Amino acid sequence: MLQRGSTIGILGGGQLGRMMAVSAAQLGYRCIAYAPEGDNVVNQVCDDLFVNKWNETAALAAFAAQCDVVTWEFENVPVATATAMPEGRIFPHPRALETAQDRLAEKRFVEGLGGRPAAYARVDSRSDLEAAVDRLGAPGILKTRRDGYDGKGQWRIGSDRDAQGLHLPDVPLIYEGFVEFEAEFSIILVRGQDGEIRFWDSARNTHEGGVLAASTLPAGDIIEAQVDEARELARQVADALKYVGVLTLEFFATHEGPIFNEMAPRVHNSGHWSIEGAVTSQFENHIRAVAGLPLGDTATVAKAVTMTNIIGADITASQDHLAAPDTHLHDYGKAKVREGRKMGHVTRLER
């Protein structure tokens, strides 16, 4: 159990790290962060920020020397950076990053545990893509195997002609067959160092332009009917990785049951509602887990909850939301406003 006043290191400088650091402070810990140069909003709530490239060995060693434990706030932290942290003092284990950063490896891993991803094919060349479209059909989605989020690094293939005319990037790719689904949802869990697992209620996720627009509870009958099966897969994933912290698996709710979409080895946008909507938020429970503290109750405290992302220039009118009852604004403090950029979120509760 991490003693009061200890230091938690956060790899990454974004809003997830910022919200982690707020929870850590409430639990009596100090946080420092490490991130490359950029709009690192975590700096506003951390005791220190190391601004260095991910591969600067001396800087990583100096950072680690000041930390009692280390975690990360987004899934594209290089595996080599995570493994540069002292063994036994970084949570989750870097194997979770290694698994989640390659979409092909991730799908094979989940299949090995009995999960059902969308039909997929490895694509390393144009002929691979044409064969994949021929076998799996169109429409489908071509994705980079690494990096990419919020709709980036993805191309919708509507027909054979789309595949033939697409300029392929010179990176490993994967083609996924189209899934006819009724709704999208997340399974968010926290696993402690002793192996205890707790789940939050699953929200219905709505996306616009590949970016999460809103998460709502209750999620509706079709999702609630599939949560138990999806949770069992998530539990197996967490146990297989000997995971410590908050883990997210995204699913499509279909007439054939839950179809696995992707995994995020971190706190997740679709769990932001838990800050006001659950007894213990995903951020507090992540800190509890990596610090070796008892996990908190994950029960929902309201009859209905809606979390809405504030995207781009909408942040300029964000305070208008506060006129509504039981409404909570989270402005991430980002200096640069860009189209499609997550600038904050607002959560409304119905008691």
mmCIF file with all atom_site columns, C-alpha atoms in Angstrom, residues 3-6 23-30:
data_model
loop_
_atom_site.group_PDB
_atom_site.id
_atom_site.type_symbol
_atom_site.label_atom_id
_atom_site.label_alt_id
_atom_site.label_comp_id
_atom_site.label_asym_id
_atom_site.label_entity_id
_atom_site.label_seq_id
_atom_site.pdbx_PDB_ins_code
_atom_site.Cartn_x
_atom_site.Cartn_y
_atom_site.Cartn_z
_atom_site.occupancy
_atom_site.B_iso_or_equiv
_atom_site.pdbx_formal_charge
_atom_site.auth_seq_id
_atom_site.auth_comp_id
_atom_site.auth_asym_id
_atom_site.auth_atom_id
_atom_site.pdbx_PDB_model_num
ATOM 1  C CA . GLN A 1 3  ? 1.993  5.627  1.838  1.00 0.00 ? 3  GLN A CA 1
ATOM 2  C CA . ARG A 1 4  ? 0.417  9.058  2.094  1.00 0.00 ? 4  ARG A CA 1
ATOM 3  C CA . GLY A 1 5  ? 2.622  11.704 0.449  1.00 0.00 ? 5  GLY A CA 1
ATOM 4  C CA . SER A 1 6  ? 4.140  9.253  -2.053 1.00 0.00 ? 6  SER A CA 1
ATOM 5  C CA . SER A 1 23 ? -8.053 12.058 -7.756 1.00 0.00 ? 23 SER A CA 1
ATOM 6  C CA . ALA A 1 24 ? -4.537 11.277 -6.531 1.00 0.00 ? 24 ALA A CA 1
ATOM 7  C CA . ALA A 1 25 ? -4.358 14.589 -4.678 1.00 0.00 ? 25 ALA A CA 1
ATOM 8  C CA . GLN A 1 26 ? -7.663 13.832 -2.946 1.00 0.00 ? 26 GLN A CA 1
ATOM 9  C CA . LEU A 1 27 ? -6.165 10.544 -1.739 1.00 0.00 ? 27 LEU A CA 1
ATOM 10 C CA . GLY A 1 28 ? -3.067 12.240 -0.327 1.00 0.00 ? 28 GLY A CA 1
ATOM 11 C CA . TYR A 1 29 ? -0.581 11.638 -3.137 1.00 0.00 ? 29 TYR A CA 1
ATOM 12 C CA . ARG A 1 30 ? 1.471  13.973 -5.308 1.00 0.00 ? 30 ARG A CA 1
#
